[in-house]
Each structure stands twice: as structure tokens, then as C-alpha cells.
Amino acid sequence: MKSESGSAELIKSGYISSKVDALINIFKSFGSSNEVLCLIFVERIMTAKAVERFMRGIVNFSSFSISYLTGGSTSKDSLSPAVQRYTLDLFRSGKVNLLFTTDVTEEGIDVPNCSCVIRFDLPRTVCSYVQSRGRARRSSSNYVLMIERGNMDQQEHIFRIIQTEYYIKHFALYRHRNPNVSSSEWPMQDKYAYHVDSTGATITADCCVDLIRKYCEKLPKDRYYIPKPSFAVAIEDGSYQCTLTLPPNAAFQRIVGPLCSTSNLAKQLVSLDACKKLHQLGELNDHLLPFTEEPIDIDVALRDGKFLSGPGTTKRKELHGTRNVLALSGSWIHESESVTLNAYRFDFLCDQEGENYAGFVLLMESALDDDVACSKMDLFLIPNKMVYTTVTPCGKVQLDKKQLRDGKLFQEFFFNGIFGRLFHGSRTSGVQREFLFRKGHEIQWSSQSMYLLLPLRHSPHIQQDLNIYWEAVESCTQAVEQLRNLYLEDENIRANFIQHRSIKEKDIIHLANKSLHFSSIKDSVVLSLHTGRIYSVLDLIYGTTAEDSFEEMYNGKASPFSSFVDYYREKYGIVIQHPKQPLLLLKQSHNAHNLLFSKSKYIDGSTGDPLLMEKEQIHARVPPELLIHIDVTIEVLKSFYLLPSVMHRLQSLMLASQLRRDIGYTQHIPSYLILEAITTLRCCETFSLERLELLGDSVLKYVIGCDLFLRYPMKHEGHLSDMRSNAVCNATLHKHGIWRSLQGYVRDSAFDPRRWVAPGQISLRPFPCNCRIETAFVPSNGRYISDDPSFVVGKPCDRAHRWMCSKAISDCVEALVGAYYVGGGIVGALWVMKWFGIEIKCDRKLVQEVKLNASYICYLPKISVIEELEAKLKYNFSVKGLLLEAITHPSLQELGADYCYQRLEFLGDSVLDLLITRYLYVTHTDVDPGELTDLRSALVSNENFAEVVLRNNIHSHLQHGSGILLEQITEYVRSNLECQGKVNKFLQHATCKVPKVLGDIMESIAGAIFVDTDFNVDVVWKIVEPLLSPMITPDNLVLPPYRELLELCSHLGYFINSKCSSKGEEVIIEMSVQLRDELLIAQGQDRNKKSAKSKAAARILADLKKRGLSMKQCSSKAKQLDIISSDQQYPLLESPLDYCHVDANPSLGGLPSLKEAVVLRLKLDKGGPRSALFKLCKRLQWPMPEFEFVEQRFRTPIVLDGVTTTNFNSFVSTITLHIPDVTAITLQGERRTDKKSSQDSASLIMLHKLQELKVCICKT
């Protein structure tokens, strides 16, 4: 909209209202945006969002910065507290000029420079009118009410509000005037008021009673007890004095007011005194409103006008750098004289007899920490092969100038020859062929990664002195010199280099550089002259020569070359001098593999069968005279394939040791523990931070809970819980981690051996940096934060920048706390927390104060009640008041008690959480971290604690004053006895209601014991463990029904559909699961949605169990659909639809639930077709499609669509889609070079078939 005529047209067309047009004209009258800070109040969240978006599109308002602010309701359009604070800060600073808001900013918000307040929607109440008008704080500010012209109802409504405001002011000033009381006792506003200078907030005696009630409403409560104040007025000599009693969980319990002339004034003034005291104690904020724990001050990033996810979330991606391993740095490789280096020996032991590997020595400048230098690791090879690796320090080794030069060349030669290239360019590509070690060319070594890996002579004595295999090193030097001479003048191999040998001895084989007896050829290491590849000799192929044809040698496949002699002459210009010699069968070198994967990646946990089979090996046949013999054993060559994984693990341990030095704790924490704490699940190794993260979370909760309990003795459980939640939330932990640059240490991706390079090795897979950052350090700002799910996480560029989930940093903070707790106890955990900037000030003297205050509790039941409970706990309290406080419900206030269990419950919650998590961590060392989390959730759940209380008959000692609570406990005891006899555990879990109070007193009793023992967790565990026994174990763990159903359906490939409705005060959930040939439907009904959903899920689970479907049964019958076959051949298809089996003849009429075709957005990139098909199945509630594939292997690169690929394997996937009650469609996809792409091909063909059947419409 660019003109007034345009505005009129929009009004006429009905796109905007005249009210919006009037608002636009008001904005136009503001002039310069520099002077404008305007609040526009609307009634609904959607209005704020819609009008704000419309105003952004007006050209004339481009100079204004416009935003909106709404409360944190359940609406999807509402804003989180963090975003609310961020938006308000932008408005205060003038970065936002026009702020559309709901009533969230009416109260308690101070914007001193606000120049205008506009009520787009009129205020409903006098309070709303006064509060919103009070937001216009600047002198000469404006308050605008937008009243519809001629609308008498609106005019009368505003008139009544203004009139009511006048009467309230007048009545408040003069209603207590009494001619018998002197004027000095008149309740004038200045005399009976409390003023806060920092905000200007003022409260008078008139509204103090309501404020006290409002404060009590904010205190923790349940359905059995609603906290409220109690006023008791006494008459003394004609004057009135009021005593105010607050609930037991308030900051204080009792206050006595001054003598007054009337009972009403006495009530008001004692309330005013209470408000003053509450403000001084921090229970009322500086706006004199009940204090609510503010959300933590977090950085909320803004991009393209949209708020990004907060720090510490999985959705948020951040770009971070990677710390260099300082221990590997050096410059000694360029020394002209001898060097002295630290030596660390690698020894390899295979679990299969006859498999031998040569030892190696690592030479480096820095000395490693003892636990790094003496480390062990397991390397997993397939099929079902393991190599145990031991690292041992061997003192120092001195290398002279020649040894240093030869060792450097050996490392460059083998790592480039095996994992890289020794030759660059070829005749066919038109690029001149060059030898990597040609004269005048030197490979540069980085000073940040400098070490040597040299082979050792085999010896049965591991601990002997180092015996470096110098003959092998020198043989490598000779081979390089021969190749240098060969390629000195011309790229072609000269005929005179391969000398014609006339030796006629029997069984002699002529190689390029020597002649050997045939018995010495097998298992030797050779280098091909024409390709620069390194091979191991498997055998001599008798009966074959270089004069044989290619077709006979390679399965009869057509070849343009008549023989090997012809092939080498035409392709490489080589003339074979000994064509009658038998060919050698060679094993090709291959890429390095990640040998650090967990064994579970290869072995089926339920059956023990291998999931992956060793691929069929492809062998080469080469004339002997084209091969240079290298005096290196086959064991040395095999060890080279282990070294990338070994060095990666060793570098990770060095990094962990480096972090340990940064933290600086005096007591030794094992480096493997720290490595575990910085290794995420993405690394796919045998360990990850999840177990330590679980423990660290409990330690943080425990330490901070104890600190808050002691530091704030007047704060109630609600405040303490909010403060603890803010202190341990992911956003806070992320902030601490970033402050300590922890992100550089986090290992967040699996080891990629193709990108790993040893010093002197040329990378074949460069990843140029496109981050526009010149240094390894990445600044923390919004430019390097994103919510885009397409960003690849964990893949570093050549400058080691990588995108990382923000939550990974928070998880590592928790895991490090857990690691230091395991290695150094609570003292170690406190040290690392302090290093992160988490200040804890636990003063033991405060514990004695808590015990002293508890000893003053005078209201006691019969002493036998306490003694009976102590006998059940098998512990005698030194301060009986602690136990009494622990079993007293707030509802007992009605009978005069001024204490309750809530603060002890808060403390006991932290203590029990730590003790149970520690128990699980130590006891279940082999349990999956996810299952460990489920075990902890079950053990610390309110349901389990209630069972413990019931089992030990502790509930009978609960002190309370609520008839409803007594009725519920009685009902629970009865229903629990009935549930114990039921076979259906799922339904038992959903139907037996648990009063939360029963779980609370278990926590409060633990808290009381903890205080009574002077914060000794070990004593608490000795008392609590027998009560908790028998513990829940993985064998008897019962997940919540809905969680169980989600996991089972995810495993089976089914979708869950839920519909919610209400009937009176109860919620009804109808849940359905579509099987292949049957639809399961169940209902759940309860007062809250969660319980109703749990009941419905329990019934669905029971139906599935009748059909033989449960998580336990599915796990025992687990099948691996991705079966790798090395021998199967699959016929190639002329058309992708050549193979199409349909069990029925589906049509639109065969799909009664389908009213119209589903429109799908189809992306053709990798994963797009599968994603579209999965979305379609979810939309139609069909079971997920099933895939099977067959792999075909070739000796030459395969050709797809006329293009020669670099792959030797192809995959063909078959997809089966079950349409419930109609048909099953099976189709075969096209040939692809990887499994996922072959599944995409099959999915695309299935989508096209469904489109033919008018099930869907695919749009690209």
C-alpha cells in the first residue's frame, strides 16, 4: 500500500478495516522514528501478530522497526519468556519503535521513554485502563483510545471506566474519615503507603489485603490445600490490633500490626507491614508484585526478522572451531642435525590365530601424560575380528640426520602409496604424469601435527628395547630413488629400465628391481611401476602369462586388448620383456576404515549374528616385471590399516588430557573419563557422554539444590525449584560451556578415515572452507547460528570449522561434572563447576541453623507416632522436629501448624536423584544409556516413591488436615491391592491413581535424614536403599504406556492417530493404530489429557500383545532387512516398472477412507522420495514401506545412465507397501551405487505408481 487511494481501495475490498486505516494515519503523524516509542495494545495474540506483519509491509513505515510481544500461553503463536524479554529490551533501547502487545505489558513493565500508548482494542476493566495508561512514562506522552465513531456502547464503556476510576480514588482518600479521630490519624495516601524509589511503584493500605491474598495464591499448592492468609483482630482499650498468619510455606508465618481505630484499618495496616517485609525479603519485586523467578538472561538470535531457537536446544545449530592437539606440534622435522624424540610403542594382538600385525613406534617431541602413554584400545574388524592395541612409553630415541630423512620419506611414501597417490596425471587425462617424490619437490609438514610412525622388528618380547625396522625404511628409500630415475626425463617407463635377464634358473621370478625364487614371492610387498599402487602378493598364477587374453582372465568380458602385452603397450607404452613369466595374483590396497565403531554396529544384539559381512575381495593380475619389490613384511603393511584409527583415538586422548590441564584440578582424573565426557553419540564409538551426562545432571541438581536450600531459608519450594531449574537448564549450561571455550573440545562426529591424514600425506578429499573466517576460532554471534535442518552437523572444513547442535555443549558440561564426580568425588565436581563459573557457597554452619530452627517446632503428635516411624526407617533422629516437619502436609495449617514438608521435599528430591543415579551408574555398567535414563525415571518417579511409602506403611504417619486427601489415599491403597493381582501391567500403570503427596513424603523424609546427618549422602543411602528394595531392573522395567506404544509402533512401522474430545469435566482420547489388515481403536477417559492418553495407549498395547506384538517379542525376533549378499546377481531392468507385483487391483474405490488425492511436495535430492513416501503413509495411516536390497559387485567401475562412476558396487532395492484391507504392492527400483539412493529410486517408482492409482499428486 503506497498511497491513500490504495488504502481506500483496501478498505472497500474488505482487506483492512477503517480502524486499521486510522491506526496507519496515527503512525504517519509521528514523523521521525528516532523519537517514537509506541505501545499498541490489542486483545488477542493473533491480532498482534497479524497487524504487526501487515504494518511491516507498508512502504511508508520502512523507517520504523516493528515487532510484537505476547504472553507465554499455550497458543502456538505465543512467545517464550526469553523471546519476550529480548523483544522488550529492543523496545527499551529504541531498536523497536512500534510494539504490538497484549496485556502482558500492562503490569510491572517499566519503559521510561515510552512516548505513546494506543489502545487498538479498548480496555475491559478499570485496572487494565489504569495500568496501560501508566506505561506512557515520558513527559508529554500521549494515551490514545481508538473508539469507533457512533458506537455508543464503546463510548459508555469508556465513560464508566473513567467514572469508576474517579470514585475509587475519592473513596480511597476519604472513606475512613471520622470526626472523633484527630486529623493526624486520617488514612492519607502519603502516610499509609509504601514507595519503591527504583521503579516508582507505590502501594497504599487499600490494596495491601488483596496483594497479600495474591501473594498466597502464588505459593505452592495442590488440590488438597489452597494457601490463604488468616486475619485475627483483637480489641484492646477500644483500639483494634490485627495478627496476620501466612501459610507455612510463606517467607514468614506471623506478623502483628499496629493499634488502629477500626478493625478494617487494622487489617489493612498489618497487610501493609507484611508487604514491606515481603519486599525486603525479595518475595515481592520492585514493582510490588509477587516475585516470579525470571527466565535466565540468554542470547536470543534474530535472523531475517525471525527468532531462532534458544541456546542449548537440539534444533539450534552453531558453527564452532576445533582445538588443536598441542602435544603433536613441533618443528623438529626440519632440523639439520640429530633430534631426540619421545617414543611410544604400538603393539597389536588379534583374537584370531595366525593373524599377525607388526608393531610400530610413535616418535614425537612432547611427552604424553602417563595414562595416555599407557593406553589400550580395541579395534573392530569385520567379520567378527578384533585387534587389541597397547600403547607403551619407551623413553627417548635419538635419530641422526640420515635416519630422520629416511624415516620422513618412509612415512610419506607408505601413507600416500596406500591411502593416496604416488602419481598425478595420466596419458588419458592429458595431464602430464608426475611422481610425488620427483627431484626438487618436497612435501610440506604442518608444525601443528608433527610425528613419525616407523615399523618395529617382530619380537616375542614386548618390553624389550626398541628395534626399529631400518631395513624396511631403507628399502623404501631405494624404491623411491628407482622411481625418481625412471621418471626423471620422460613420463613413459623406459624399456631399458626393465632389464632383460637371461637367467635360466628354475622357479626364478624376474621383478623390476630384482629376481627372486618363487618361494620368496608370496606375502611380499610390491609397488607397481605403471600405477604407483602398493600391493601384497597372494600367489603365483601358474599356467597364465602376459600373452593370455583379457577376456579369458576376466570372466569372458569383452576387451579392446588382445592380451596383457597388448594392454600395457597401448595404455602405458610398456614393452613386456618376460612375457612367458606367470602372472602374480595381488591384493589391492584399500581405503582405511573406521575401526573404532562399537561392536554392536556389526553384531545383532539379540541373535549374535553378524550384521555386516566382509566384502568380496577384488584381486589384480600383473606381470612380475612391472613390480618393484620392497623389503617390508606383510605384517607391516597390514598394520598401516590400523594406524589411522589408533592415532585418532590417541589424539582424542591427548585432547582430553589437554582439557584436564586447562581445568587444573590437583587430583588425577583419568583421561579416558574426560574423553568419554566430550564424546557425543554421533561418534558411534563404544562409549559416549550419555552415561556421564545423566550422572552429571544429578550432581548439578544436588549441589545447586543444597546451596539454594541453605542460602535462602525463607524461600518456599516453588521459588527454590524455579531457581534450580534456571541454574541447571541447557541454556545456562551452554553459556558456561561457551565461556570456557568447551565447544572446541567436543567430539561430535564419527571418525572419517578418508579425511584423516598423517604428517606428510596429501589429502585426496579436501573440504575448502566457505565459512568466511580466516582463523580457527569462530566468533559467537548470530551470523554463525541457524535453525536450518539441512545444515550438516559434525563435518569439519579444512580449517576445522564444523556445525554443531547447541545442546551438545550443554550435554558436555553435565558430562564433565559427572566425570569429575566419578574421578574425584563431590570435591572434584565442585572444582569443575567452579571452573565453569558455577559458584557454590555451601556453608556447613547453615546446616546447624536449619537443625536449630527445626528443634523449635513445638506442635507434636503422640511421641509413639514418631518412634514408630523411626523404627520403620531404622534411624533415630537427633532432631525430632525434622522428621515431624517431613511428614506434615501444608493443610495442617488449619490446625495451627506453621511448618510443612515442602522445603525438605525440595532437598530430598535432589538427594534421592543423585543417590539413585549413582547406584544405577555403578550397578548397570553394560546397560544402554537410554535404558539407564528410563530406569532412573522409573525409580525417582512419584509412582515408585508412593509404592515404597505404601510398602513400608509410612503413609499412616502423614500429618494433614484434608478430608479429600484422606479419601484419595484410602482409595489408592484399595486400588493398589486390586491392581497387584492383575496380569495386564499396562492397564495397571494407567488406572491406579497415585496421590502425589505419598511420593512427596518419601522425598521429604530423605531430606530430613540428610539434614540430620549433616549432609552425609552415604548415611542417607544406607537408610533409604532397604526401603527402595527391591529395585526396578531392566528385566522388570515398565515404561509409561504411551511411551511404550510410541517405541513399539516406531519399531513396527505403524503410525498412531489420536483424537481428543471432552465430556463434562473429563477428557476423552480416542487412539487408533492401523495394522496391515486391521484397525485397532481404544478410548481413554480421565480428568486430564495425559492420564486419558495413558489409558488409551494401555488398551492398544494389550490388543497388540494378544496379536504377538510387543517390544520384548520384537527384540527377540529382530531381523536385519539390509542383508548384504556378496554372490547374488540381479538382472538389470530395461524399465523401472518391469518388476511390479500387485496382490490386488487397487483403485480409488478400493480406498474407502480416501476422499481425494494427497498433494505431495517431492524433492528429488537424496532422501527426498523416501521422505515424501513416509509423509504419505503417515497422512493415510498406512504401515511404513519395507525395503530389501541385493548388492552386485564388479571388477571395474560401473556405468549408470551412460556415465562411468567411481564405484565398483551397485544396489537394487525392492519396496513393499501394504495398503490396509486392500492390497500389497511390490516394486523394484533402479540400479544405484549406494543403498539409500537405491531406496530413493524404489520410493520414487512407488510414488509414481500411487499417482497412477490417484492416491497422490506429486509436485516437484
Coordinates of N, CA and C in Angstrom, one line a residue, residues 702-708 711 829-844:
Y702 N 21.9 -31.8 42.6 CA 22.1 -32.0 44.0 C 22.9 -30.8 44.7
V703 N 24.0 -30.4 44.0 CA 24.8 -29.4 44.6 C 24.1 -28.1 44.6
I704 N 23.5 -27.7 43.5 CA 22.7 -26.4 43.5 C 21.5 -26.5 44.4
G705 N 20.9 -27.6 44.5 CA 19.7 -27.7 45.4 C 20.2 -27.5 46.9
C706 N 21.3 -28.1 47.3 CA 21.8 -27.9 48.7 C 22.2 -26.5 48.9
D707 N 22.8 -25.8 47.9 CA 23.2 -24.5 48.0 C 22.0 -23.5 48.2
L708 N 21.0 -23.7 47.4 CA 19.8 -22.9 47.5 C 19.1 -23.1 48.8
R711 N 21.1 -21.3 51.4 CA 21.3 -19.9 51.2 C 20.0 -19.1 51.4
A829 N 33.7 -32.6 41.6 CA 32.6 -32.0 40.9 C 32.5 -30.5 41.2
L830 N 32.7 -30.1 42.4 CA 32.7 -28.7 42.8 C 33.8 -27.9 42.1
W831 N 34.9 -28.6 42.0 CA 36.1 -27.9 41.3 C 35.7 -27.5 39.9
V832 N 35.2 -28.5 39.1 CA 34.9 -28.3 37.7 C 33.7 -27.3 37.6
M833 N 32.8 -27.4 38.5 CA 31.7 -26.4 38.4 C 32.2 -25.0 38.7
K834 N 33.1 -24.8 39.6 CA 33.7 -23.5 39.8 C 34.5 -23.1 38.6
W835 N 35.2 -24.0 37.9 CA 35.9 -23.7 36.7 C 35.0 -23.2 35.6
F836 N 33.8 -23.7 35.5 CA 32.8 -23.3 34.6 C 32.1 -22.0 35.0
G837 N 32.4 -21.5 36.2 CA 31.8 -20.3 36.7 C 30.5 -20.5 37.4
I838 N 30.2 -21.7 37.9 CA 29.0 -22.0 38.7 C 29.5 -21.9 40.2
E839 N 29.2 -20.8 40.8 CA 29.7 -20.5 42.1 C 28.7 -21.2 43.1
I840 N 29.3 -22.0 44.0 CA 28.5 -22.7 45.1 C 29.2 -22.3 46.4
K841 N 28.3 -21.8 47.3 CA 28.8 -21.4 48.6 C 28.0 -22.1 49.7
C842 N 28.3 -23.4 49.8 CA 27.6 -24.2 50.9 C 28.4 -24.1 52.2
D843 N 27.8 -23.3 53.1 CA 28.4 -23.1 54.4 C 27.8 -24.1 55.4
R844 N 28.7 -25.0 55.9 CA 28.2 -26.1 56.8 C 27.6 -25.5 58.1

